[in-house]
Coordinates of C-alpha atoms in Angstrom, one line a residue:
M1 CA 82.2 123.8 34.9
A2 CA 79.0 122.8 36.5
A3 CA 78.1 119.5 38.0
T4 CA 74.6 117.9 38.4
V5 CA 73.0 115.3 40.4
N6 CA 69.4 114.1 40.9
S7 CA 67.9 115.4 44.1
S8 CA 67.4 111.8 45.4
T9 CA 71.1 111.2 45.6
L10 CA 72.4 114.4 47.1
L11 CA 75.5 113.5 49.1
S12 CA 75.6 114.0 52.8
H13 CA 78.0 113.4 55.7
P14 CA 76.8 111.4 58.6
T15 CA 78.4 113.7 61.2
L16 CA 77.1 117.0 59.7
N17 CA 74.5 117.9 62.3
P18 CA 73.7 121.5 63.3
S19 CA 76.3 122.1 66.1
T20 CA 79.3 124.1 66.9
F21 CA 82.6 122.8 68.3
V22 CA 86.2 123.8 68.9
N23 CA 89.0 121.5 67.9
G24 CA 91.0 121.2 71.1
E25 CA 93.9 119.5 69.4
A26 CA 95.6 122.9 68.9
S27 CA 99.2 123.7 68.4
A28 CA 101.1 126.0 70.7
S29 CA 100.4 129.0 68.6
S30 CA 96.8 128.5 67.4
F31 CA 93.6 126.5 67.4
T32 CA 91.0 125.9 64.8
T33 CA 87.3 126.7 65.4
T34 CA 84.9 124.8 63.1
T35 CA 81.3 125.6 62.8
L36 CA 78.9 122.9 61.5
F37 CA 75.7 124.7 60.7
S38 CA 72.9 123.5 58.6
G39 CA 75.0 121.0 56.7
G40 CA 77.8 123.4 56.0
V41 CA 81.4 123.7 57.4
C42 CA 83.2 126.9 58.1
A43 CA 86.7 126.6 59.5
Y44 CA 89.1 129.3 60.3
R45 CA 92.4 129.6 62.2
T46 CA 92.4 131.8 65.3
S47 CA 95.1 133.3 67.5
E48 CA 95.6 131.5 70.8
A49 CA 96.4 134.8 72.4
S50 CA 93.3 136.7 71.4
H51 CA 91.0 133.8 70.6
T52 CA 89.5 136.1 68.0
A53 CA 89.1 135.0 64.4
S54 CA 90.3 137.6 61.8
L55 CA 87.2 136.8 59.8
K56 CA 84.4 137.8 62.1
R57 CA 80.8 136.7 61.5
G58 CA 78.4 139.5 60.6
N59 CA 74.6 139.5 61.0
V60 CA 72.7 136.8 59.2
S61 CA 69.4 138.0 57.9
A62 CA 66.2 136.0 57.6
R63 CA 66.0 133.4 54.8
L64 CA 64.4 134.5 51.6
T65 CA 61.1 133.1 50.3
V66 CA 60.5 131.1 47.1
P67 CA 57.2 131.4 45.2
D68 CA 54.8 128.5 45.6
H69 CA 54.8 127.6 41.9
I70 CA 58.5 126.7 41.8
R71 CA 59.3 123.0 42.1
K72 CA 61.2 122.3 45.3
P73 CA 63.6 119.5 46.4
H74 CA 62.3 117.0 48.9
Y75 CA 64.9 117.8 51.6
I76 CA 63.5 121.2 52.5
Y77 CA 60.6 119.5 54.3
S78 CA 63.0 117.8 56.7
T79 CA 65.6 118.9 59.2
L80 CA 67.7 115.8 58.3
L81 CA 70.3 115.6 55.5
P82 CA 69.5 113.3 52.6
E83 CA 71.0 109.8 52.7
I84 CA 73.5 108.6 50.1
S85 CA 71.7 106.6 47.4
S86 CA 72.9 103.1 46.9
E87 CA 71.4 102.9 43.4
Y88 CA 72.9 103.8 40.0
Q89 CA 71.2 106.4 37.9
I90 CA 70.9 105.9 34.2
H91 CA 69.3 109.0 32.6
N92 CA 67.3 109.2 29.4
A93 CA 67.6 111.9 26.8
E94 CA 65.1 114.1 28.6
G95 CA 67.0 113.8 31.9
I96 CA 70.3 114.7 30.2
D97 CA 68.7 117.8 28.6
N98 CA 67.4 118.8 32.1
M99 CA 71.0 118.3 33.5
R100 CA 72.3 120.7 30.8
A101 CA 69.7 123.2 31.5
A102 CA 70.4 123.2 35.3
C103 CA 74.1 123.4 34.8
K104 CA 73.8 126.3 32.3
L105 CA 71.6 128.2 34.7
A106 CA 74.0 127.7 37.6
A107 CA 76.9 128.9 35.4
R108 CA 75.1 132.0 34.4
V109 CA 74.2 132.8 37.9
L110 CA 77.8 132.3 39.1
D111 CA 79.1 134.6 36.3
Y112 CA 76.6 137.3 37.5
A113 CA 77.6 136.9 41.1
G114 CA 81.2 137.4 40.1
T115 CA 80.4 140.7 38.5
L116 CA 79.1 141.9 41.9
V117 CA 82.5 141.1 43.4
R118 CA 84.4 142.8 40.6
T119 CA 82.2 145.9 40.7
S120 CA 82.9 146.3 44.4
E121 CA 86.7 146.3 43.9
F122 CA 86.6 150.0 43.1
L123 CA 84.2 151.0 45.8
Y124 CA 85.6 149.6 49.0
Q125 CA 83.8 152.0 51.2
Q126 CA 80.5 151.0 49.6
S127 CA 81.4 147.4 48.7
V128 CA 79.0 144.6 48.4
T129 CA 78.1 142.4 51.4
T130 CA 77.9 138.6 51.0
N131 CA 74.2 139.0 52.1
E132 CA 73.6 141.3 49.1
I133 CA 75.2 138.6 46.8
D134 CA 72.8 136.1 48.3
E135 CA 69.8 138.3 47.6
A136 CA 70.9 138.9 44.0
V137 CA 71.6 135.2 43.4
H138 CA 68.3 134.2 44.9
Q139 CA 66.4 136.7 42.8
M140 CA 68.0 135.5 39.5
I141 CA 67.4 131.9 40.3
I142 CA 63.7 132.2 41.1
E143 CA 63.2 134.5 38.1
A144 CA 64.4 131.5 36.1
A145 CA 61.7 129.4 37.8
A146 CA 64.3 127.4 39.6
Y147 CA 65.0 126.8 43.3
P148 CA 68.3 127.8 45.1
S149 CA 69.6 124.3 46.2
P150 CA 71.4 125.4 49.4
L151 CA 68.3 126.9 50.9
G152 CA 66.9 124.5 53.5
Y153 CA 69.5 121.8 52.8
G154 CA 70.0 120.5 56.4
Q155 CA 68.5 123.8 57.5
F156 CA 71.0 125.9 55.7
P157 CA 69.5 129.5 55.9
K158 CA 70.7 131.0 52.6
S159 CA 70.5 130.6 48.9
V160 CA 74.2 130.6 48.1
C161 CA 77.4 129.8 49.9
T162 CA 80.0 132.6 50.2
S163 CA 83.3 131.6 51.7
V164 CA 85.7 134.5 52.4
N165 CA 89.4 134.1 53.0
E166 CA 90.0 131.4 55.7
C167 CA 86.5 130.2 55.6
M168 CA 87.0 126.9 53.8
Y169 CA 83.6 126.2 52.3
H170 CA 79.8 126.5 52.7
G171 CA 80.1 129.9 54.3
I172 CA 76.9 131.6 55.3
P173 CA 76.2 135.0 53.7
D174 CA 76.0 137.9 56.2
S175 CA 76.4 141.6 56.7
R176 CA 80.2 141.7 56.3
K177 CA 81.4 143.8 53.4
L178 CA 84.1 142.5 51.0
Q179 CA 87.4 144.2 51.6
D180 CA 90.4 145.0 49.5
G181 CA 92.6 141.9 49.5
D182 CA 89.8 139.4 50.1
I183 CA 89.2 136.3 48.2
I184 CA 85.7 134.8 48.0
N185 CA 84.5 131.5 46.8
I186 CA 80.9 131.7 45.6
D187 CA 79.1 128.3 45.4
V188 CA 75.9 128.4 43.3
A189 CA 73.6 125.5 43.0
V190 CA 70.1 125.5 41.4
Y191 CA 67.3 122.9 41.2
L192 CA 65.5 123.0 37.9
N193 CA 63.2 120.4 36.4
G194 CA 64.2 117.8 39.0
Y195 CA 68.0 118.2 38.6
H196 CA 70.6 120.1 40.5
G197 CA 73.3 122.2 38.7
D198 CA 76.2 123.0 41.0
T199 CA 79.3 125.1 40.4
S200 CA 81.7 127.4 42.3
K201 CA 84.6 129.8 41.7
T202 CA 87.0 131.9 43.7
F203 CA 87.1 135.6 42.9
L204 CA 89.8 138.1 43.8
C205 CA 88.8 141.4 45.4
G206 CA 91.1 144.3 44.7
N207 CA 94.8 144.1 45.7
V208 CA 95.3 140.4 46.7
D209 CA 98.8 139.5 47.9
D210 CA 101.0 137.2 45.7
A211 CA 100.8 134.2 48.0
T212 CA 97.0 134.1 47.9
K213 CA 97.0 134.7 44.1
K214 CA 99.3 131.7 43.8
L215 CA 97.0 129.5 46.0
V216 CA 94.0 130.4 43.7
K217 CA 96.0 129.8 40.6
V218 CA 97.4 126.4 41.6
T219 CA 94.0 125.3 42.7
E220 CA 92.4 126.3 39.4
E221 CA 95.2 124.4 37.5
C222 CA 94.4 121.3 39.6
L223 CA 90.7 121.7 38.7
Q224 CA 91.5 121.8 35.0
L225 CA 93.6 118.7 35.3
G226 CA 90.8 116.9 37.1
I227 CA 88.3 117.9 34.4
S228 CA 90.7 116.7 31.7
V229 CA 90.3 113.1 32.8
C230 CA 86.5 113.2 32.9
K231 CA 84.9 111.0 30.2
D232 CA 82.2 108.3 29.8
G233 CA 83.1 105.3 32.1
A234 CA 86.0 106.9 33.9
P235 CA 86.1 106.2 37.7
F236 CA 85.8 109.2 40.0
Q237 CA 89.2 108.3 41.6
N238 CA 90.9 109.2 38.3
I239 CA 90.3 112.9 39.1
G240 CA 92.2 112.7 42.4
D241 CA 94.9 110.5 40.9
R242 CA 95.6 112.9 38.1
I243 CA 95.9 115.8 40.5
C244 CA 98.2 113.9 42.9
H245 CA 100.3 112.7 40.0
M246 CA 100.8 116.2 38.8
V247 CA 101.9 117.3 42.3
D248 CA 104.2 114.3 42.6
L249 CA 105.9 115.1 39.3
S250 CA 107.2 118.4 40.7
V251 CA 108.8 118.8 44.1
N252 CA 108.8 122.5 43.5
L253 CA 105.1 122.6 42.9
L254 CA 104.5 120.6 46.1
R255 CA 106.8 123.0 48.0
S256 CA 104.9 125.9 46.5
L257 CA 101.6 124.5 47.7
V258 CA 102.9 124.0 51.2
M259 CA 104.5 127.5 51.3
V260 CA 101.3 129.1 50.0
W261 CA 99.3 127.6 52.8
I262 CA 102.0 128.6 55.4
D263 CA 101.9 132.2 54.0
L264 CA 98.2 132.2 54.1
L265 CA 98.0 131.1 57.7
D266 CA 100.7 133.6 58.7
M267 CA 98.4 136.4 57.4
V268 CA 95.5 135.3 59.6

């Protein structure tokens, strides 16, 4: 499933400025460190005793270059995030065709990125790094004459977002190798012919524990429920309403979601 939006209406959050802060409202056993960098958010739970996150940041290499002939989104020429558009967009047939092309490319790139994760499952000592995933994704996108949308968005330094384990989203690729038991969300977005195609998926690496598998499975089920209500004229709120209704129908499912999160945090 890929989503698309015209570059002039890319969503932003008014508080997402490049900075780093620690959430001081910690429980007795833990606190949460959140990094706001280049428009992205990485959050992870850390131990109060050691103050060391289980997911440690690796080395972030220099941003990759994009050939001059490739069309680029306007936001890369500014350090500011784009404002939310107040105008409706009504696309003609050409625009819709461009949307499809951008989404299809994003989906192909995501599928390819997933093969890199699965290949590394059997070679843990020589497994892929998230930076190598970034390089491969970047190359595939520019070979398709497209631009990797994350690159330069609010100064984001990479061409794809790779969020491993407790990193919630918009993780920055680095030198850390994927390890047995990891999960990784790969978020691919491409800019092609004036439109963005955006899609992501969480992949399992090797022997993932049952609690984490359950978290990924339930999340994917909720995604499919949200997709099922998408149609011409449907309000966006229907997506969240459908997911919440599904959870409310089953106390056991709600309990499962809570227990999965508890189990996941206990592993950190």
